[in-house]
Amino acid sequence: MSVARPGKIIGIGRNYRDHAAELGNTVPAKPLLFLKPASAVIADGATIVLPPESRQVEFEGEIGVVIGRPIRRATEEQASGAIAGITCVNDVTARDLQRSEEQWTRAKGFDTFCPMGPRLVPVDPRRLATLEVFCRVNGKERQHGHARDMVFTILTLVSFASHVMTLEPGDLIATGTPAGVGPLADGDVVEVEIPGVGILRNPVVAEAR
Ligand code: ZN
């Protein structure tokens, strides 16, 4: 199944203890939600553009959850029936802007900052905790996370978010990144792989000032 552009993208901050620690943060008591604009989405193979406003754009390999039918104030059981499938996401982040601003809209929202794909794969809800995610830059492994190490499970995240806003078909939840984040540079190629789902591969180019 190909991946349609989502109506909204919900990001999750600090959902792996080792990643929270590497940025000097503690883990939140409740899921920490933020939004990325749909205009940031690019497909597998499309180019990530490093904007001149940032000197530190970083990759964040993540497990992406795509919603299949509308849910509001869903239990975890209801949430499990509303997931269309799993896809790879790169939650590209301007780390310097994120550190200097309390709201993350600018740091997370530049055009091309949400590669997703290459396809949407249905996953048995009972197997969600067995998912793994890898991120490689220029073929070198930089991240390897296990869904079982998430602070909040995928079903908890979907249920929690649905208590804030109605989740609609196509909406994407980027479930947080494991440790190992690092900078991207002009000429890099970054890959996010979820075994059994696929490999999302995107080249990186710096935008001229
Ligand atoms: Zn992220």
PDB file of N, CA and C in Angstrom, residues 87-162:
ATOM      1  N   THR A  87       4.649   2.586   9.062  1.00  0.00           N
ATOM      2  CA  THR A  87       5.572   3.040   8.028  1.00  0.00           C
ATOM      3  C   THR A  87       6.804   3.647   8.697  1.00  0.00           C
ATOM      4  N   CYS A  88       7.852   3.848   7.909  1.00  0.00           N
ATOM      5  CA  CYS A  88       9.075   4.458   8.432  1.00  0.00           C
ATOM      6  C   CYS A  88       8.936   5.978   8.375  1.00  0.00           C
ATOM      7  N   VAL A  89       9.460   6.650   9.402  1.00  0.00           N
ATOM      8  CA  VAL A  89       9.423   8.114   9.454  1.00  0.00           C
ATOM      9  C   VAL A  89      10.797   8.624   9.854  1.00  0.00           C
ATOM     10  N   ASN A  90      11.198   9.732   9.244  1.00  0.00           N
ATOM     11  CA  ASN A  90      12.381  10.457   9.708  1.00  0.00           C
ATOM     12  C   ASN A  90      11.894  11.812  10.216  1.00  0.00           C
ATOM     13  N   ASP A  91      11.894  11.969  11.551  1.00  0.00           N
ATOM     14  CA  ASP A  91      11.419  13.220  12.177  1.00  0.00           C
ATOM     15  C   ASP A  91      12.587  14.217  12.187  1.00  0.00           C
ATOM     16  N   VAL A  92      12.889  14.750  11.016  1.00  0.00           N
ATOM     17  CA  VAL A  92      14.047  15.647  10.861  1.00  0.00           C
ATOM     18  C   VAL A  92      13.840  16.893  11.727  1.00  0.00           C
ATOM     19  N   THR A  93      14.895  17.267  12.443  1.00  0.00           N
ATOM     20  CA  THR A  93      14.785  18.306  13.478  1.00  0.00           C
ATOM     21  C   THR A  93      15.971  19.255  13.432  1.00  0.00           C
ATOM     22  N   ALA A  94      15.696  20.563  13.433  1.00  0.00           N
ATOM     23  CA  ALA A  94      16.769  21.566  13.569  1.00  0.00           C
ATOM     24  C   ALA A  94      17.077  21.701  15.052  1.00  0.00           C
ATOM     25  N   ARG A  95      18.097  20.940  15.522  1.00  0.00           N
ATOM     26  CA  ARG A  95      18.342  20.812  16.962  1.00  0.00           C
ATOM     27  C   ARG A  95      18.702  22.159  17.603  1.00  0.00           C
ATOM     28  N   ASP A  96      19.443  22.981  16.888  1.00  0.00           N
ATOM     29  CA  ASP A  96      19.811  24.280  17.465  1.00  0.00           C
ATOM     30  C   ASP A  96      18.579  25.153  17.684  1.00  0.00           C
ATOM     31  N   LEU A  97      17.641  25.110  16.751  1.00  0.00           N
ATOM     32  CA  LEU A  97      16.410  25.895  16.928  1.00  0.00           C
ATOM     33  C   LEU A  97      15.547  25.289  18.027  1.00  0.00           C
ATOM     34  N   GLN A  98      15.528  23.951  18.113  1.00  0.00           N
ATOM     35  CA  GLN A  98      14.743  23.300  19.163  1.00  0.00           C
ATOM     36  C   GLN A  98      15.249  23.696  20.552  1.00  0.00           C
ATOM     37  N   ARG A  99      16.586  23.780  20.694  1.00  0.00           N
ATOM     38  CA  ARG A  99      17.152  24.135  21.997  1.00  0.00           C
ATOM     39  C   ARG A  99      16.891  25.597  22.357  1.00  0.00           C
ATOM     40  N   SER A 100      16.779  26.455  21.344  1.00  0.00           N
ATOM     41  CA  SER A 100      16.698  27.891  21.619  1.00  0.00           C
ATOM     42  C   SER A 100      15.264  28.411  21.694  1.00  0.00           C
ATOM     43  N   GLU A 101      14.278  27.543  21.385  1.00  0.00           N
ATOM     44  CA  GLU A 101      12.888  27.989  21.355  1.00  0.00           C
ATOM     45  C   GLU A 101      12.019  27.022  22.148  1.00  0.00           C
ATOM     46  N   GLU A 102      11.066  27.545  22.909  1.00  0.00           N
ATOM     47  CA  GLU A 102      10.237  26.656  23.734  1.00  0.00           C
ATOM     48  C   GLU A 102       9.256  25.853  22.904  1.00  0.00           C
ATOM     49  N   GLN A 103       8.705  26.468  21.867  1.00  0.00           N
ATOM     50  CA  GLN A 103       7.817  25.741  20.967  1.00  0.00           C
ATOM     51  C   GLN A 103       8.670  25.143  19.840  1.00  0.00           C
ATOM     52  N   TRP A 104       8.346  23.926  19.414  1.00  0.00           N
ATOM     53  CA  TRP A 104       9.203  23.226  18.459  1.00  0.00           C
ATOM     54  C   TRP A 104       8.721  23.355  17.014  1.00  0.00           C
ATOM     55  N   THR A 105       7.736  24.217  16.799  1.00  0.00           N
ATOM     56  CA  THR A 105       7.127  24.298  15.461  1.00  0.00           C
ATOM     57  C   THR A 105       8.157  24.585  14.378  1.00  0.00           C
ATOM     58  N   ARG A 106       9.040  25.562  14.639  1.00  0.00           N
ATOM     59  CA  ARG A 106      10.018  25.913  13.614  1.00  0.00           C
ATOM     60  C   ARG A 106      11.072  24.798  13.477  1.00  0.00           C
ATOM     61  N   ALA A 107      11.545  24.282  14.610  1.00  0.00           N
ATOM     62  CA  ALA A 107      12.587  23.252  14.572  1.00  0.00           C
ATOM     63  C   ALA A 107      12.142  21.988  13.845  1.00  0.00           C
ATOM     64  N   LYS A 108      10.848  21.704  13.923  1.00  0.00           N
ATOM     65  CA  LYS A 108      10.315  20.449  13.364  1.00  0.00           C
ATOM     66  C   LYS A 108       9.575  20.649  12.052  1.00  0.00           C
ATOM     67  N   GLY A 109       9.389  21.924  11.629  1.00  0.00           N
ATOM     68  CA  GLY A 109       8.392  22.172  10.603  1.00  0.00           C
ATOM     69  C   GLY A 109       8.859  22.590   9.236  1.00  0.00           C
ATOM     70  N   PHE A 110      10.170  22.655   9.011  1.00  0.00           N
ATOM     71  CA  PHE A 110      10.630  23.075   7.684  1.00  0.00           C
ATOM     72  C   PHE A 110      10.160  22.092   6.603  1.00  0.00           C
ATOM     73  N   ASP A 111      10.005  22.630   5.394  1.00  0.00           N
ATOM     74  CA  ASP A 111       9.699  21.774   4.245  1.00  0.00           C
ATOM     75  C   ASP A 111      10.738  20.648   4.176  1.00  0.00           C
ATOM     76  N   THR A 112      10.318  19.483   3.825  1.00  0.00           N
ATOM     77  CA  THR A 112      11.117  18.257   3.652  1.00  0.00           C
ATOM     78  C   THR A 112      11.521  17.596   4.975  1.00  0.00           C
ATOM     79  N   PHE A 113      11.047  18.110   6.124  1.00  0.00           N
ATOM     80  CA  PHE A 113      11.473  17.576   7.417  1.00  0.00           C
ATOM     81  C   PHE A 113      10.643  16.373   7.877  1.00  0.00           C
ATOM     82  N   CYS A 114       9.814  15.811   6.982  1.00  0.00           N
ATOM     83  CA  CYS A 114       9.085  14.596   7.378  1.00  0.00           C
ATOM     84  C   CYS A 114       9.058  13.552   6.261  1.00  0.00           C
ATOM     85  N   PRO A 115      10.243  12.981   5.944  1.00  0.00           N
ATOM     86  CA  PRO A 115      10.219  11.830   5.030  1.00  0.00           C
ATOM     87  C   PRO A 115       9.404  10.697   5.644  1.00  0.00           C
ATOM     88  N   MET A 116       8.550  10.057   4.836  1.00  0.00           N
ATOM     89  CA  MET A 116       7.794   8.886   5.300  1.00  0.00           C
ATOM     90  C   MET A 116       7.605   7.903   4.152  1.00  0.00           C
ATOM     91  N   GLY A 117       7.584   6.621   4.495  1.00  0.00           N
ATOM     92  CA  GLY A 117       7.410   5.590   3.477  1.00  0.00           C
ATOM     93  C   GLY A 117       8.366   4.419   3.755  1.00  0.00           C
ATOM     94  N   PRO A 118       8.676   3.554   2.801  1.00  0.00           N
ATOM     95  CA  PRO A 118       8.230   3.634   1.414  1.00  0.00           C
ATOM     96  C   PRO A 118       6.822   3.077   1.208  1.00  0.00           C
ATOM     97  N   ARG A 119       6.276   2.416   2.235  1.00  0.00           N
ATOM     98  CA  ARG A 119       4.944   1.817   2.106  1.00  0.00           C
ATOM     99  C   ARG A 119       4.334   1.695   3.486  1.00  0.00           C
ATOM    100  N   LEU A 120       3.033   1.397   3.457  1.00  0.00           N
ATOM    101  CA  LEU A 120       2.273   1.198   4.686  1.00  0.00           C
ATOM    102  C   LEU A 120       2.014  -0.298   4.823  1.00  0.00           C
ATOM    103  N   VAL A 121       2.409  -0.858   5.961  1.00  0.00           N
ATOM    104  CA  VAL A 121       2.291  -2.303   6.151  1.00  0.00           C
ATOM    105  C   VAL A 121       1.401  -2.582   7.361  1.00  0.00           C
ATOM    106  N   PRO A 122       0.293  -3.301   7.164  1.00  0.00           N
ATOM    107  CA  PRO A 122      -0.546  -3.672   8.313  1.00  0.00           C
ATOM    108  C   PRO A 122       0.238  -4.565   9.270  1.00  0.00           C
ATOM    109  N   VAL A 123       0.089  -4.324  10.568  1.00  0.00           N
ATOM    110  CA  VAL A 123       0.783  -5.124  11.575  1.00  0.00           C
ATOM    111  C   VAL A 123      -0.244  -5.569  12.612  1.00  0.00           C
ATOM    112  N   ASP A 124      -0.194  -6.848  12.968  1.00  0.00           N
ATOM    113  CA  ASP A 124      -1.054  -7.361  14.037  1.00  0.00           C
ATOM    114  C   ASP A 124      -0.792  -6.534  15.301  1.00  0.00           C
ATOM    115  N   PRO A 125      -1.847  -5.947  15.897  1.00  0.00           N
ATOM    116  CA  PRO A 125      -1.633  -5.101  17.088  1.00  0.00           C
ATOM    117  C   PRO A 125      -0.853  -5.812  18.196  1.00  0.00           C
ATOM    118  N   ARG A 126      -0.975  -7.123  18.263  1.00  0.00           N
ATOM    119  CA  ARG A 126      -0.238  -7.861  19.312  1.00  0.00           C
ATOM    120  C   ARG A 126       1.254  -7.900  19.035  1.00  0.00           C
ATOM    121  N   ARG A 127       1.642  -7.550  17.787  1.00  0.00           N
ATOM    122  CA  ARG A 127       3.059  -7.584  17.427  1.00  0.00           C
ATOM    123  C   ARG A 127       3.706  -6.202  17.442  1.00  0.00           C
ATOM    124  N   LEU A 128       2.944  -5.168  17.805  1.00  0.00           N
ATOM    125  CA  LEU A 128       3.503  -3.806  17.740  1.00  0.00           C
ATOM    126  C   LEU A 128       4.740  -3.654  18.621  1.00  0.00           C
ATOM    127  N   ALA A 129       4.740  -4.315  19.768  1.00  0.00           N
ATOM    128  CA  ALA A 129       5.865  -4.166  20.698  1.00  0.00           C
ATOM    129  C   ALA A 129       7.120  -4.869  20.208  1.00  0.00           C
ATOM    130  N   THR A 130       7.005  -5.681  19.151  1.00  0.00           N
ATOM    131  CA  THR A 130       8.179  -6.398  18.638  1.00  0.00           C
ATOM    132  C   THR A 130       8.881  -5.616  17.516  1.00  0.00           C
ATOM    133  N   LEU A 131       8.315  -4.472  17.129  1.00  0.00           N
ATOM    134  CA  LEU A 131       8.923  -3.712  16.030  1.00  0.00           C
ATOM    135  C   LEU A 131      10.284  -3.149  16.449  1.00  0.00           C
ATOM    136  N   GLU A 132      11.155  -3.024  15.449  1.00  0.00           N
ATOM    137  CA  GLU A 132      12.460  -2.392  15.659  1.00  0.00           C
ATOM    138  C   GLU A 132      12.648  -1.317  14.601  1.00  0.00           C
ATOM    139  N   VAL A 133      13.488  -0.341  14.897  1.00  0.00           N
ATOM    140  CA  VAL A 133      13.788   0.710  13.921  1.00  0.00           C
ATOM    141  C   VAL A 133      15.297   0.959  13.909  1.00  0.00           C
ATOM    142  N   PHE A 134      15.819   1.084  12.698  1.00  0.00           N
ATOM    143  CA  PHE A 134      17.238   1.390  12.492  1.00  0.00           C
ATOM    144  C   PHE A 134      17.353   2.707  11.741  1.00  0.00           C
ATOM    145  N   CYS A 135      18.415   3.445  11.994  1.00  0.00           N
ATOM    146  CA  CYS A 135      18.728   4.599  11.153  1.00  0.00           C
ATOM    147  C   CYS A 135      20.194   4.519  10.762  1.00  0.00           C
ATOM    148  N   ARG A 136      20.460   4.712   9.479  1.00  0.00           N
ATOM    149  CA  ARG A 136      21.828   4.689   8.962  1.00  0.00           C
ATOM    150  C   ARG A 136      22.092   5.976   8.189  1.00  0.00           C
ATOM    151  N   VAL A 137      23.311   6.487   8.312  1.00  0.00           N
ATOM    152  CA  VAL A 137      23.742   7.629   7.502  1.00  0.00           C
ATOM    153  C   VAL A 137      24.945   7.177   6.690  1.00  0.00           C
ATOM    154  N   ASN A 138      24.833   7.298   5.381  1.00  0.00           N
ATOM    155  CA  ASN A 138      25.887   6.851   4.464  1.00  0.00           C
ATOM    156  C   ASN A 138      26.273   5.401   4.742  1.00  0.00           C
ATOM    157  N   GLY A 139      25.260   4.583   5.056  1.00  0.00           N
ATOM    158  CA  GLY A 139      25.468   3.163   5.260  1.00  0.00           C
ATOM    159  C   GLY A 139      25.921   2.772   6.649  1.00  0.00           C
ATOM    160  N   LYS A 140      26.231   3.748   7.505  1.00  0.00           N
ATOM    161  CA  LYS A 140      26.718   3.440   8.864  1.00  0.00           C
ATOM    162  C   LYS A 140      25.550   3.506   9.850  1.00  0.00           C
ATOM    163  N   GLU A 141      25.397   2.439  10.662  1.00  0.00           N
ATOM    164  CA  GLU A 141      24.294   2.406  11.616  1.00  0.00           C
ATOM    165  C   GLU A 141      24.482   3.442  12.714  1.00  0.00           C
ATOM    166  N   ARG A 142      23.442   4.254  12.934  1.00  0.00           N
ATOM    167  CA  ARG A 142      23.497   5.298  13.956  1.00  0.00           C
ATOM    168  C   ARG A 142      22.455   5.109  15.055  1.00  0.00           C
ATOM    169  N   GLN A 143      21.363   4.449  14.733  1.00  0.00           N
ATOM    170  CA  GLN A 143      20.307   4.214  15.721  1.00  0.00           C
ATOM    171  C   GLN A 143      19.772   2.796  15.544  1.00  0.00           C
ATOM    172  N   HIS A 144      19.419   2.172  16.685  1.00  0.00           N
ATOM    173  CA  HIS A 144      18.738   0.880  16.666  1.00  0.00           C
ATOM    174  C   HIS A 144      17.841   0.840  17.887  1.00  0.00           C
ATOM    175  N   GLY A 145      16.550   0.986  17.658  1.00  0.00           N
ATOM    176  CA  GLY A 145      15.605   1.024  18.773  1.00  0.00           C
ATOM    177  C   GLY A 145      14.606  -0.113  18.703  1.00  0.00           C
ATOM    178  N   HIS A 146      14.084  -0.489  19.875  1.00  0.00           N
ATOM    179  CA  HIS A 146      13.060  -1.528  19.999  1.00  0.00           C
ATOM    180  C   HIS A 146      11.794  -0.896  20.573  1.00  0.00           C
ATOM    181  N   ALA A 147      10.660  -1.184  19.947  1.00  0.00           N
ATOM    182  CA  ALA A 147       9.399  -0.624  20.455  1.00  0.00           C
ATOM    183  C   ALA A 147       9.156  -1.024  21.909  1.00  0.00           C
ATOM    184  N   ARG A 148       9.669  -2.164  22.316  1.00  0.00           N
ATOM    185  CA  ARG A 148       9.446  -2.590  23.704  1.00  0.00           C
ATOM    186  C   ARG A 148      10.143  -1.664  24.704  1.00  0.00           C
ATOM    187  N   ASP A 149      11.075  -0.847  24.232  1.00  0.00           N
ATOM    188  CA  ASP A 149      11.777   0.089  25.117  1.00  0.00           C
ATOM    189  C   ASP A 149      11.115   1.464  25.164  1.00  0.00           C
ATOM    190  N   MET A 150       9.985   1.621  24.473  1.00  0.00           N
ATOM    191  CA  MET A 150       9.284   2.905  24.527  1.00  0.00           C
ATOM    192  C   MET A 150       8.781   3.182  25.944  1.00  0.00           C
ATOM    193  N   VAL A 151       8.796   4.453  26.334  1.00  0.00           N
ATOM    194  CA  VAL A 151       8.225   4.842  27.627  1.00  0.00           C
ATOM    195  C   VAL A 151       6.710   4.615  27.601  1.00  0.00           C
ATOM    196  N   PHE A 152       6.069   5.044  26.512  1.00  0.00           N
ATOM    197  CA  PHE A 152       4.635   4.826  26.304  1.00  0.00           C
ATOM    198  C   PHE A 152       4.457   3.965  25.058  1.00  0.00           C
ATOM    199  N   THR A 153       3.655   2.907  25.172  1.00  0.00           N
ATOM    200  CA  THR A 153       3.477   1.992  24.044  1.00  0.00           C
ATOM    201  C   THR A 153       2.734   2.672  22.903  1.00  0.00           C
ATOM    202  N   ILE A 154       2.794   2.061  21.748  1.00  0.00           N
ATOM    203  CA  ILE A 154       2.100   2.598  20.571  1.00  0.00           C
ATOM    204  C   ILE A 154       0.603   2.738  20.847  1.00  0.00           C
ATOM    205  N   LEU A 155      -0.008   1.727  21.465  1.00  0.00           N
ATOM    206  CA  LEU A 155      -1.454   1.816  21.716  1.00  0.00           C
ATOM    207  C   LEU A 155      -1.772   2.892  22.737  1.00  0.00           C
ATOM    208  N   THR A 156      -0.891   3.073  23.725  1.00  0.00           N
ATOM    209  CA  THR A 156      -1.092   4.167  24.686  1.00  0.00           C
ATOM    210  C   THR A 156      -1.028   5.512  23.978  1.00  0.00           C
ATOM    211  N   LEU A 157      -0.063   5.666  23.059  1.00  0.00           N
ATOM    212  CA  LEU A 157       0.084   6.938  22.338  1.00  0.00           C
ATOM    213  C   LEU A 157      -1.142   7.245  21.486  1.00  0.00           C
ATOM    214  N   VAL A 158      -1.639   6.240  20.769  1.00  0.00           N
ATOM    215  CA  VAL A 158      -2.802   6.469  19.898  1.00  0.00           C
ATOM    216  C   VAL A 158      -4.017   6.841  20.755  1.00  0.00           C
ATOM    217  N   SER A 159      -4.234   6.076  21.830  1.00  0.00           N
ATOM    218  CA  SER A 159      -5.366   6.375  22.712  1.00  0.00           C
ATOM    219  C   SER A 159      -5.225   7.774  23.311  1.00  0.00           C
ATOM    220  N   PHE A 160      -4.037   8.090  23.825  1.00  0.00           N
ATOM    221  CA  PHE A 160      -3.807   9.393  24.471  1.00  0.00           C
ATOM    222  C   PHE A 160      -4.059  10.539  23.498  1.00  0.00           C
ATOM    223  N   ALA A 161      -3.505  10.436  22.303  1.00  0.00           N
ATOM    224  CA  ALA A 161      -3.679  11.520  21.321  1.00  0.00           C
ATOM    225  C   ALA A 161      -5.147  11.673  20.940  1.00  0.00           C
ATOM    226  N   SER A 162      -5.867  10.550  20.896  1.00  0.00           N
ATOM    227  CA  SER A 162      -7.284  10.623  20.490  1.00  0.00           C
ATOM    228  C   SER A 162      -8.145  11.284  21.554  1.00  0.00           C
TER     229      SER A 162
END
